[in-house]
Short mmCIF file of C-alpha atoms and ligand atoms in Angstrom, two decimals:
data_model
loop_
_atom_site.label_atom_id
_atom_site.label_comp_id
_atom_site.label_asym_id
_atom_site.label_seq_id
_atom_site.Cartn_x
_atom_site.Cartn_y
_atom_site.Cartn_z
CA MET A 1 89.09 71.22 108.43
CA ILE A 2 88.14 74.97 109.40
CA LEU A 3 85.65 75.58 106.51
CA ASP A 4 84.05 72.15 106.22
CA GLU A 5 80.98 73.49 107.55
CA GLU A 6 80.86 76.83 105.37
CA PRO A 7 77.56 76.48 103.46
CA LEU A 8 79.00 78.70 100.49
CA LEU A 9 81.86 75.94 99.91
CA ARG A 10 79.25 72.98 100.20
CA SER A 11 80.57 72.11 96.95
CA ARG A 12 84.38 72.68 96.13
CA GLY A 13 84.28 71.07 92.65
CA LEU A 14 83.77 72.55 89.20
CA TYR A 15 80.76 74.45 87.99
CA ILE A 16 80.12 73.31 84.45
CA ASP A 17 76.72 73.94 82.48
CA GLY A 18 74.81 74.97 85.55
CA HIS A 19 75.74 71.81 87.74
CA TRP A 20 78.55 71.43 90.28
CA VAL A 21 80.59 68.36 89.10
CA ARG A 22 83.48 66.57 90.26
CA ALA A 23 86.95 66.85 88.57
CA GLY A 24 86.89 63.99 85.93
CA ALA A 25 89.87 62.36 86.98
CA GLY A 26 89.46 62.78 90.86
CA GLY A 27 92.36 65.33 91.18
CA THR A 28 92.16 67.51 94.37
CA ARG A 29 94.30 70.06 96.01
CA GLU A 30 94.77 71.36 99.50
CA ILE A 31 94.27 74.90 100.27
CA THR A 32 96.29 76.14 103.40
CA ASP A 33 96.00 79.16 105.65
CA PRO A 34 99.41 81.14 105.44
CA ALA A 35 98.61 82.21 108.95
CA ASP A 36 99.98 78.86 110.38
CA ASP A 37 99.99 76.68 107.36
CA THR A 38 97.02 74.42 108.28
CA VAL A 39 94.77 72.72 105.50
CA ILE A 40 91.43 74.71 105.68
CA ALA A 41 89.89 73.06 102.69
CA VAL A 42 90.40 70.48 99.98
CA VAL A 43 89.14 71.55 96.31
CA ASP A 44 88.90 69.76 93.09
CA GLU A 45 91.80 69.79 90.44
CA ALA A 46 90.39 69.91 86.88
CA ASP A 47 92.40 68.36 83.93
CA HIS A 48 92.33 69.17 80.30
CA ASP A 49 88.95 66.98 79.70
CA ASP A 50 87.49 68.94 82.35
CA VAL A 51 88.39 72.43 80.81
CA ARG A 52 87.32 71.26 77.42
CA SER A 53 83.69 70.46 78.92
CA ALA A 54 83.69 73.92 80.59
CA VAL A 55 84.57 75.70 77.10
CA ALA A 56 82.31 73.58 75.36
CA ALA A 57 79.45 74.59 77.85
CA ALA A 58 80.33 78.16 77.56
CA ARG A 59 80.50 78.03 73.57
CA SER A 60 77.09 76.40 73.24
CA ALA A 61 75.31 78.72 75.69
CA PHE A 62 76.74 81.37 73.62
CA ALA A 63 75.94 79.91 70.21
CA ALA A 64 72.16 79.24 71.67
CA GLY A 65 72.21 83.16 71.81
CA ARG A 66 69.61 83.45 74.69
CA TRP A 67 71.99 85.13 77.15
CA SER A 68 73.51 87.68 74.59
CA ALA A 69 69.84 88.24 73.23
CA THR A 70 68.49 88.96 76.82
CA PRO A 71 68.16 92.94 77.12
CA ALA A 72 70.90 94.45 78.81
CA THR A 73 68.82 95.85 81.30
CA GLU A 74 67.58 92.29 82.24
CA ARG A 75 71.17 91.14 82.39
CA ALA A 76 71.76 94.29 84.72
CA ASP A 77 69.17 92.84 87.13
CA TYR A 78 71.20 89.47 87.34
CA LEU A 79 74.19 91.58 88.49
CA VAL A 80 72.14 93.79 91.23
CA ARG A 81 70.82 90.11 92.36
CA ILE A 82 74.37 89.01 92.64
CA ALA A 83 75.53 92.21 94.41
CA ASP A 84 72.45 91.71 96.67
CA LEU A 85 73.41 88.11 97.57
CA LEU A 86 77.20 89.10 98.24
CA GLU A 87 75.86 91.59 100.44
CA GLN A 88 73.96 89.31 102.60
CA ASN A 89 77.10 86.78 102.82
CA ARG A 90 79.66 89.61 103.24
CA ASP A 91 81.12 88.42 106.57
CA ALA A 92 81.50 84.66 105.39
CA ILE A 93 83.10 85.73 102.22
CA ALA A 94 85.54 87.99 104.05
CA ARG A 95 86.51 85.12 106.35
CA ILE A 96 86.97 82.87 103.66
CA GLU A 97 89.18 85.31 102.01
CA THR A 98 91.33 86.00 105.00
CA LEU A 99 91.76 82.48 106.11
CA ASP A 100 92.71 81.81 102.07
CA THR A 101 94.80 84.72 101.51
CA GLY A 102 96.30 85.63 104.92
CA LYS A 103 95.22 89.56 104.42
CA THR A 104 93.41 90.99 107.37
CA LEU A 105 89.61 90.84 107.94
CA ARG A 106 89.37 94.62 107.61
CA GLU A 107 91.01 94.45 104.19
CA SER A 108 88.72 91.49 103.13
CA HIS A 109 85.68 93.58 104.05
CA ILE A 110 86.85 96.32 102.05
CA ASP A 111 87.65 93.94 99.00
CA ILE A 112 83.98 92.41 99.25
CA ASP A 113 82.52 95.99 99.55
CA ASP A 114 84.39 96.73 96.27
CA VAL A 115 83.39 93.56 94.72
CA ILE A 116 79.66 94.55 95.40
CA ALA A 117 80.39 98.00 93.96
CA VAL A 118 81.76 96.55 90.63
CA PHE A 119 78.63 94.53 90.09
CA ARG A 120 76.28 97.30 90.87
CA TYR A 121 78.33 99.84 89.06
CA TYR A 122 78.20 97.60 85.76
CA ALA A 123 74.37 97.20 86.21
CA THR A 124 74.17 100.97 85.74
CA LEU A 125 75.83 100.72 82.32
CA ALA A 126 73.03 98.75 80.93
CA GLU A 127 71.15 101.90 79.89
CA ALA A 128 74.32 103.37 78.07
CA SER A 129 73.57 103.22 74.58
CA THR A 130 75.52 100.44 72.75
CA GLU A 131 74.69 102.00 69.43
CA ARG A 132 76.48 105.15 67.54
CA ARG A 133 75.30 106.70 64.64
CA VAL A 134 77.48 107.57 62.09
CA ASP A 135 76.92 110.35 59.19
CA THR A 136 78.12 108.83 56.20
CA GLY A 137 77.27 111.91 54.01
CA ASN A 138 74.45 110.07 52.29
CA PRO A 139 71.08 110.72 53.75
CA ALA A 140 69.91 107.35 52.50
CA VAL A 141 72.17 105.43 54.46
CA LEU A 142 71.49 104.45 57.72
CA SER A 143 75.02 104.01 59.39
CA ARG A 144 75.74 102.94 63.06
CA VAL A 145 78.33 100.96 65.15
CA VAL A 146 76.85 98.65 67.53
CA ALA A 147 78.47 96.89 70.42
CA GLU A 148 78.14 93.15 70.56
CA PRO A 149 79.25 90.50 73.06
CA ILE A 150 82.92 89.23 71.99
CA GLY A 151 81.81 85.60 72.76
CA VAL A 152 83.38 83.08 75.06
CA CYS A 153 85.81 84.60 77.36
CA ALA A 154 88.56 82.86 79.82
CA LEU A 155 88.92 84.68 82.91
CA ILE A 156 92.10 84.13 84.97
CA ALA A 157 92.89 85.54 88.38
CA PRO A 158 95.96 85.79 90.72
CA TRP A 159 96.08 85.21 94.36
CA ASN A 160 96.50 88.48 95.94
CA TYR A 161 92.96 89.75 95.32
CA PRO A 162 91.30 86.72 94.30
CA LEU A 163 87.62 87.90 94.22
CA LEU A 164 88.22 91.37 93.45
CA GLN A 165 90.16 90.71 90.25
CA MET A 166 87.96 88.10 89.37
CA SER A 167 84.63 90.29 89.78
CA TRP A 168 86.56 92.94 87.46
CA LYS A 169 86.07 90.39 84.82
CA ILE A 170 82.75 88.59 85.58
CA ALA A 171 80.73 91.74 86.04
CA PRO A 172 81.43 93.30 82.75
CA ALA A 173 81.39 89.99 80.59
CA LEU A 174 78.02 89.22 82.23
CA LEU A 175 76.69 92.71 81.32
CA ALA A 176 78.24 92.36 77.57
CA GLY A 177 76.39 89.33 76.92
CA CYS A 178 79.33 86.98 76.87
CA THR A 179 79.57 83.38 78.26
CA MET A 180 82.73 82.58 80.35
CA VAL A 181 85.09 80.02 81.92
CA ALA A 182 86.74 81.58 85.29
CA LYS A 183 89.57 80.19 86.84
CA PRO A 184 90.80 81.28 90.07
CA SER A 185 94.17 81.05 91.25
CA GLU A 186 94.98 77.47 92.49
CA VAL A 187 96.47 78.95 95.58
CA THR A 188 93.38 81.15 96.34
CA PRO A 189 90.13 79.60 94.94
CA LEU A 190 87.63 79.41 97.73
CA SER A 191 86.06 83.16 97.47
CA THR A 192 85.40 82.39 93.67
CA VAL A 193 83.83 78.99 94.49
CA ALA A 194 81.77 81.07 97.08
CA LEU A 195 81.09 83.42 94.32
CA VAL A 196 80.04 81.14 91.87
CA ALA A 197 77.52 79.54 94.33
CA LEU A 198 75.81 82.96 94.56
CA ILE A 199 75.88 83.34 90.69
CA ASP A 200 74.30 80.03 90.70
CA ARG A 201 71.73 81.19 93.38
CA ALA A 202 70.94 84.39 91.43
CA GLY A 203 69.62 82.10 88.66
CA VAL A 204 72.15 82.97 85.86
CA PRO A 205 71.41 80.49 82.81
CA ALA A 206 73.18 77.21 82.61
CA GLY A 207 76.56 77.48 80.67
CA VAL A 208 76.84 81.19 81.17
CA VAL A 209 79.48 81.22 83.87
CA ASN A 210 81.46 77.98 84.24
CA LEU A 211 84.32 77.56 86.90
CA VAL A 212 87.48 75.24 86.61
CA GLN A 213 89.93 75.06 89.17
CA GLY A 214 93.66 74.11 89.01
CA GLY A 215 97.15 75.33 88.25
CA GLY A 216 98.52 77.37 85.52
CA GLU A 217 100.31 74.84 83.74
CA VAL A 218 97.63 72.31 82.94
CA VAL A 219 94.04 74.06 83.42
CA GLY A 220 95.47 77.71 82.67
CA SER A 221 97.46 76.45 79.65
CA ALA A 222 94.35 74.38 78.40
CA LEU A 223 92.22 77.61 78.60
CA THR A 224 94.54 79.81 76.65
CA THR A 225 95.51 77.62 73.98
CA THR A 226 92.06 76.61 72.74
CA PRO A 227 90.58 78.32 69.59
CA GLU A 228 87.15 77.99 71.14
CA VAL A 229 87.71 81.09 73.40
CA ASP A 230 87.42 84.79 71.92
CA LEU A 231 89.06 86.54 74.62
CA ILE A 232 91.45 85.69 77.71
CA SER A 233 91.43 88.11 80.26
CA PHE A 234 94.32 87.79 82.57
CA THR A 235 95.62 89.23 85.58
CA GLY A 236 99.02 87.88 87.11
CA GLY A 237 102.59 88.01 86.66
CA ALA A 238 104.43 89.49 83.51
CA ALA A 239 106.03 86.03 82.69
CA THR A 240 102.83 84.44 82.59
CA GLY A 241 101.29 87.39 80.66
CA THR A 242 104.06 86.78 78.25
CA LYS A 243 103.23 82.85 77.71
CA ILE A 244 99.47 83.72 77.51
CA ALA A 245 100.14 86.50 74.84
CA ARG A 246 102.22 84.00 72.82
CA ASN A 247 99.52 81.19 73.12
CA ALA A 248 96.85 83.55 72.28
CA ALA A 249 98.72 84.90 68.97
CA GLU A 250 98.49 81.19 67.56
CA HIS A 251 94.55 81.57 67.10
CA ILE A 252 94.47 85.37 67.10
CA THR A 253 92.56 85.31 70.21
CA LYS A 254 92.11 88.79 71.87
CA VAL A 255 94.09 89.17 75.48
CA ALA A 256 93.64 91.75 78.01
CA LEU A 257 96.39 91.44 80.37
CA GLU A 258 96.76 93.18 83.94
CA LEU A 259 100.34 92.48 84.77
CA GLY A 260 102.85 93.46 87.46
CA GLY A 261 104.03 96.91 88.52
CA LYS A 262 106.89 98.71 90.24
CA ASN A 263 105.29 101.71 91.25
CA PRO A 264 107.30 105.13 92.36
CA HIS A 265 105.79 107.07 95.05
CA ILE A 266 107.38 110.69 94.39
CA VAL A 267 107.71 112.91 97.86
CA PHE A 268 108.70 116.48 97.03
CA ALA A 269 110.16 118.51 100.03
CA ASP A 270 107.00 120.58 100.37
CA ALA A 271 104.68 117.59 101.15
CA GLU A 272 103.20 117.78 104.37
CA PHE A 273 105.42 115.36 106.40
CA ASP A 274 103.27 113.40 108.39
CA THR A 275 100.39 112.53 105.75
CA ALA A 276 103.26 111.67 103.29
CA VAL A 277 104.85 109.39 105.82
CA ASP A 278 101.43 107.69 106.46
CA ALA A 279 100.70 107.48 102.81
CA VAL A 280 104.17 105.85 101.79
CA LEU A 281 103.68 103.22 104.85
CA THR A 282 100.14 102.41 103.74
CA GLY A 283 100.94 102.40 99.94
CA VAL A 284 103.84 99.65 100.28
CA PHE A 285 103.02 97.49 103.44
CA LEU A 286 99.20 96.99 103.06
CA HIS A 287 98.65 93.36 102.25
CA SER A 288 102.41 92.69 103.06
CA GLY A 289 103.09 94.39 99.84
CA GLN A 290 101.42 91.70 97.80
CA VAL A 291 99.71 94.49 95.62
CA CYS A 292 100.40 95.26 92.06
CA SER A 293 99.97 98.81 92.43
CA ALA A 294 101.89 99.02 95.91
CA GLY A 295 103.98 102.02 95.97
CA THR A 296 107.02 100.08 96.52
CA ARG A 297 109.83 102.83 95.13
CA LEU A 298 110.09 105.90 97.35
CA ILE A 299 111.67 108.74 95.54
CA VAL A 300 112.28 111.43 98.04
CA HIS A 301 113.58 114.67 97.94
CA GLU A 302 117.13 114.96 99.21
CA SER A 303 116.49 117.82 101.46
CA VAL A 304 114.07 115.85 103.44
CA ALA A 305 115.15 112.19 102.65
CA ASP A 306 116.99 111.63 105.91
CA ASP A 307 114.26 112.72 108.19
CA PHE A 308 111.89 110.94 106.20
CA VAL A 309 113.40 107.65 105.86
CA ALA A 310 114.31 107.64 109.47
CA GLU A 311 110.42 108.49 110.46
CA LEU A 312 109.30 105.60 108.07
CA ALA A 313 111.78 103.14 109.59
CA ARG A 314 110.63 103.88 113.07
CA ARG A 315 106.71 103.59 112.04
CA ALA A 316 107.54 100.41 110.18
CA ALA A 317 109.07 98.67 112.90
CA ARG A 318 105.96 99.37 114.78
CA ILE A 319 103.47 97.71 112.31
CA ARG A 320 101.78 94.79 114.11
CA VAL A 321 102.24 91.60 111.96
CA GLY A 322 99.78 88.85 113.00
CA PRO A 323 97.14 86.42 111.66
CA GLY A 324 94.50 88.32 109.60
CA ILE A 325 91.91 86.93 111.26
CA ASP A 326 93.01 88.55 114.61
CA PRO A 327 91.59 92.06 114.48
CA SER A 328 94.74 93.70 116.28
CA SER A 329 96.79 92.56 113.22
CA ARG A 330 97.48 95.73 110.88
CA THR A 331 98.93 93.27 108.18
CA GLY A 332 99.11 89.41 107.57
CA PRO A 333 101.51 86.84 106.31
CA LEU A 334 102.78 86.59 102.81
CA VAL A 335 100.26 84.05 100.89
CA SER A 336 102.66 81.21 101.03
CA ARG A 337 106.06 79.93 101.97
CA GLN A 338 107.10 80.03 98.58
CA GLN A 339 106.51 83.83 98.13
CA ARG A 340 108.20 84.32 101.56
CA ALA A 341 111.26 82.46 100.04
CA LYS A 342 110.95 84.82 97.06
CA VAL A 343 110.84 87.89 99.17
CA GLU A 344 113.85 86.57 101.21
CA ALA A 345 115.90 86.12 98.10
CA TYR A 346 115.14 89.71 97.19
CA VAL A 347 116.20 91.09 100.46
CA ALA A 348 119.68 88.92 100.21
CA LEU A 349 119.98 90.51 96.72
CA GLY A 350 119.36 94.00 98.01
CA ILE A 351 122.16 93.50 100.62
CA SER A 352 124.30 92.21 97.96
CA GLU A 353 123.82 94.97 95.68
CA GLY A 354 124.75 97.59 98.48
CA ALA A 355 121.57 99.16 99.61
CA THR A 356 121.25 99.94 103.27
CA LEU A 357 118.80 98.00 105.34
CA VAL A 358 116.95 100.33 107.75
CA ALA A 359 114.18 98.24 108.71
CA GLY A 360 112.81 94.69 108.76
CA GLY A 361 115.02 92.49 106.71
CA LYS A 362 113.83 89.23 108.68
CA ARG A 363 110.98 87.06 109.83
CA PRO A 364 109.31 88.10 113.08
CA ALA A 365 110.77 86.76 116.42
CA ASP A 366 107.28 86.20 117.89
CA PRO A 367 107.29 82.26 118.36
CA ALA A 368 103.36 82.36 118.00
CA LEU A 369 103.77 83.23 114.18
CA ALA A 370 106.61 80.69 113.56
CA HIS A 371 104.17 78.36 111.44
CA GLY A 372 102.97 81.10 109.17
CA SER A 373 104.77 82.88 106.19
CA TYR A 374 105.25 85.92 108.05
CA TYR A 375 107.78 88.69 106.94
CA LEU A 376 108.75 91.88 108.52
CA PRO A 377 108.14 95.25 106.51
CA THR A 378 111.52 96.30 105.33
CA ILE A 379 113.20 99.39 104.15
CA PHE A 380 116.50 99.56 101.96
CA ASP A 381 117.83 103.07 101.68
CA ASN A 382 120.52 104.37 99.57
CA CYS A 383 119.12 102.61 96.20
CA HIS A 384 119.80 103.45 92.73
CA ARG A 385 118.11 102.73 89.32
CA ASP A 386 120.53 99.95 88.29
CA MET A 387 119.68 97.81 91.34
CA ARG A 388 117.37 94.65 90.44
CA ILE A 389 115.50 95.45 93.74
CA VAL A 390 114.57 98.99 92.17
CA GLN A 391 113.51 97.48 88.77
CA GLU A 392 111.88 94.10 89.63
CA GLU A 393 108.50 93.58 91.27
CA THR A 394 109.32 91.67 94.85
CA PHE A 395 105.60 91.34 95.61
CA GLY A 396 106.53 91.56 99.26
CA PRO A 397 107.02 93.93 102.31
CA ILE A 398 110.05 95.72 100.49
CA LEU A 399 110.39 99.53 99.94
CA THR A 400 113.44 101.00 98.24
CA VAL A 401 114.52 104.64 98.55
CA GLU A 402 115.90 106.70 96.04
CA ARG A 403 116.81 110.54 96.09
CA PHE A 404 116.38 113.16 93.90
CA ALA A 405 117.28 117.04 93.39
CA THR A 406 115.22 118.22 90.55
CA GLU A 407 111.44 117.83 89.24
CA ASP A 408 112.97 116.68 86.20
CA ALA A 409 115.17 114.16 87.78
CA ALA A 410 111.93 112.96 89.76
CA ILE A 411 109.94 112.26 86.93
CA ALA A 412 112.92 110.66 85.07
CA LEU A 413 113.19 108.33 88.07
CA GLY A 414 109.49 107.67 88.12
CA ASN A 415 109.42 106.64 84.39
CA ASP A 416 112.50 104.46 84.89
CA THR A 417 110.98 101.29 85.03
CA ALA A 418 109.49 98.44 82.41
CA TYR A 419 106.23 98.68 84.25
CA GLY A 420 103.69 101.63 84.04
CA LEU A 421 100.91 100.56 86.40
CA ALA A 422 100.54 103.30 88.85
CA ALA A 423 102.41 106.05 90.63
CA GLY A 424 101.80 108.45 93.58
CA ILE A 425 102.98 112.07 94.04
CA ARG A 426 102.89 114.28 97.25
CA THR A 427 103.59 117.89 97.16
CA ALA A 428 101.76 121.16 98.34
CA ASP A 429 102.06 122.87 94.87
CA PRO A 430 98.74 121.56 92.82
CA VAL A 431 100.55 123.24 89.83
CA ARG A 432 103.59 121.12 89.96
CA GLY A 433 101.49 118.22 90.96
CA GLU A 434 99.26 118.31 87.97
CA ARG A 435 102.50 118.69 85.66
CA VAL A 436 104.22 115.74 87.09
CA ALA A 437 101.15 113.71 86.81
CA ARG A 438 100.91 114.47 83.21
CA ALA A 439 104.63 113.61 82.62
CA LEU A 440 104.40 110.04 84.29
CA ARG A 441 103.85 107.06 82.13
CA HIS A 442 101.51 105.06 84.40
CA GLY A 443 98.03 103.96 84.20
CA THR A 444 96.95 105.38 87.57
CA VAL A 445 98.53 108.50 89.03
CA TRP A 446 97.54 109.55 92.67
CA LEU A 447 98.18 113.21 93.66
CA ASN A 448 98.26 113.48 97.49
CA ASP A 449 96.63 110.19 97.95
CA PHE A 450 97.51 106.71 97.14
CA GLY A 451 96.00 103.19 96.37
CA TYR A 452 92.37 104.55 95.82
CA TYR A 453 90.19 103.46 92.52
CA THR A 454 86.62 103.54 91.91
CA PRO A 455 84.74 101.08 89.64
CA ALA A 456 83.84 103.90 87.10
CA ALA A 457 87.53 104.87 86.15
CA GLU A 458 89.49 102.57 84.02
CA TRP A 459 92.52 100.57 85.74
CA GLY A 460 95.36 99.10 83.90
CA GLY A 461 98.83 99.48 82.79
CA PHE A 462 101.49 101.26 80.39
CA GLY A 463 104.40 99.44 79.25
CA ARG A 464 104.93 95.76 80.72
CA SER A 465 102.18 96.17 83.14
CA GLY A 466 99.64 95.01 80.37
CA ILE A 467 97.40 95.43 77.58
CA GLY A 468 93.89 96.88 77.91
CA ARG A 469 92.04 98.19 80.85
CA GLU A 470 89.52 96.98 83.36
CA LEU A 471 86.66 98.88 85.13
CA GLY A 472 84.80 101.97 83.63
CA PRO A 473 83.35 101.95 80.45
CA GLY A 474 86.61 100.71 78.79
CA GLY A 475 86.43 97.77 81.05
CA LEU A 476 83.31 96.56 79.64
CA ALA A 477 84.48 97.32 75.66
CA GLU A 478 87.00 94.79 76.41
CA TYR A 479 84.24 92.14 76.06
CA GLN A 480 82.65 93.78 73.20
CA GLU A 481 83.20 93.50 69.23
CA HIS A 482 82.22 96.55 67.53
CA LYS A 483 80.47 96.19 64.16
CA HIS A 484 79.58 98.80 61.65
CA ILE A 485 76.16 98.27 60.02
CA TRP A 486 75.78 100.27 56.62
CA HIS A 487 72.06 100.27 55.74
CA ASN A 488 71.28 101.57 52.42
CA THR A 489 67.62 102.57 52.61
CA ALA A 490 67.27 103.56 48.74
CA PRO A 491 69.79 101.42 46.87
CA THR A 492 70.09 102.72 43.26
CA VAL A 493 72.22 101.02 40.33
CA GLU A 494 75.63 102.18 40.51
CA GLY A 495 76.76 101.23 36.95
CA TRP A 496 80.54 100.81 38.12
CA PHE A 497 80.46 97.97 35.58
CA ALA A 498 77.90 99.21 33.28
CA ASP A 499 76.97 97.06 30.22
P1 LIG B 1 100.78 84.20 88.08
O1 LIG B 1 100.89 84.81 86.92
O2 LIG B 1 101.68 83.15 88.65
O3 LIG B 1 99.45 83.58 88.16
C1 LIG B 1 97.99 84.13 87.84
C2 LIG B 1 97.18 83.31 87.55
O4 LIG B 1 97.61 82.73 86.09
C3 LIG B 1 96.93 82.15 88.11
O5 LIG B 1 95.42 81.66 88.21
C4 LIG B 1 97.58 80.84 87.55
O6 LIG B 1 97.31 79.77 88.00
C5 LIG B 1 97.45 81.38 86.22
N1 LIG B 1 98.74 80.75 85.36
C6 LIG B 1 99.74 80.48 85.86
N2 LIG B 1 100.43 79.97 84.76
C7 LIG B 1 99.81 80.00 83.65
C8 LIG B 1 99.92 79.53 82.31
N3 LIG B 1 100.99 78.92 81.57
N4 LIG B 1 98.75 79.64 81.49
C9 LIG B 1 97.63 80.18 81.84
N5 LIG B 1 97.48 80.69 83.22
C10 LIG B 1 98.72 80.51 84.07
O7 LIG B 1 100.37 85.45 89.32
P2 LIG B 1 100.09 85.48 90.68
O8 LIG B 1 101.40 85.09 91.48
O9 LIG B 1 99.06 84.60 91.17
O10 LIG B 1 99.93 86.98 91.01
C11 LIG B 1 100.80 88.01 91.36
C12 LIG B 1 101.04 88.76 90.06
O11 LIG B 1 99.71 89.36 89.64
C13 LIG B 1 101.88 89.94 90.43
O12 LIG B 1 102.77 90.22 89.27
C14 LIG B 1 100.83 91.14 90.63
O13 LIG B 1 101.47 92.27 89.98
C15 LIG B 1 99.91 90.61 89.30
N6 LIG B 1 98.71 91.32 89.73
C16 LIG B 1 98.49 92.46 88.68
C17 LIG B 1 97.17 93.27 89.06
C18 LIG B 1 96.77 94.22 87.89
O14 LIG B 1 95.53 95.05 88.24
N7 LIG B 1 97.61 94.81 86.96
C19 LIG B 1 96.36 92.84 89.83
C20 LIG B 1 96.59 91.84 90.85
C21 LIG B 1 97.88 91.22 90.49
#
């Protein structure tokens, strides 16, 4: 197996209470490279009892209070140490991520740099005051609201940005003083195993970070039905998010949900043509469209639509699809055969719904790619809001095109989705751009840009795209409880129930 010799993956088991352990019942799972379907590693597969042990380790580490009582600046030192170790192992982790997910090495390097940045960013928040004084009107009362760690967190991540999404959870949870059990996607666990190996090397105390591996039905569900968890932070699909929210309701467990998106990219007639074409292509076809914030709905002014779509189709046909590990590939395979089958079903649906296929719509013809889960960048013109391919997250390289005549119509189309994760606007008119940005009901709006984010700005969705925020100070607040301490420094008899 290709990753047998990788030092960061020396253990592929579970990490519980500061030790690498084997899955109790001896379960294992093969991890494959979607570029050619070969097995690259075999990892342990946890069961209910393993999850129970991991949660118990996190619970007793939290109850012991040492981690939460460690000054935030010291916890931040651990974050910096983890970031340094990630930096030293950047190339190895990028290779692991590419072999596991199929994304290009260039994208994996960008992801790892973003992971490093998020650990460094949260380290800087240690100095921020965790206490807010409140004026009660009574000078004898010292009243303040303090932020405290919420407790034991279940951190569940998807397969499209395995390490990035997990880092958005682990970094703020550590800084807040929480303890945690992390569960990567069973499809792409390897980079998280590597990260936990580095967390161990950084000396984070036993029980603070625990790792379980396995599928959603057993491991995910065990993690989200226990009353021993205080917060479930989940990134993944809307259907799973619904199940988790339902489970969490049983014990009134707090949930933070980062779910899917069906993200509009609105192009006005005055937008600079070449940069707009470029941004629409990158916005939808990066990582073969397996991006929660992918700009999958092009909403373009009718006066430029024909030329715009023709150029998009021409450029899409030239995108070099190939193994992520090959530097000449511009985009890689889909993560699995299952995911490709889902995309193929959506393409068949689009055709049956009457959309016009103008690019892709099939697997690449190159016999060298026959064993991988490849699919060509695909564009459907003449789409309308009632089509399922316009409303549902396809999570693949599929762009739908709708046309508009007026600004109001563009806004209405942009908001006509159950989701609300992200949106893009292209226009040469900054006043209109700002007006449309405010009118769109999405968690992130890019004006004359697409896909960028920074660890310092909150990320999350309106509507069915989720509950809560990651990144920024808001992303830290998810891992905190806020306690009001009312301290009367000069108590007197009130005499409400006087003798
Ligand atoms: P998924 O919902 O199938 O799985 C996500 C995680 O949940 C995995 O670890 C899985 O094992 C686990 N899981 C599955 N069933 C579970 C259950 N019953 N209980 C508990 N855990 C369970 O999602 P996916 O296919 O891995 O990822 C793709 C989805 O993630 C897309 O919808 C995408 O939009 C979304 N996503 C959102 C963001 C965001 O920031 N909003 C970022 C990345 C991905």
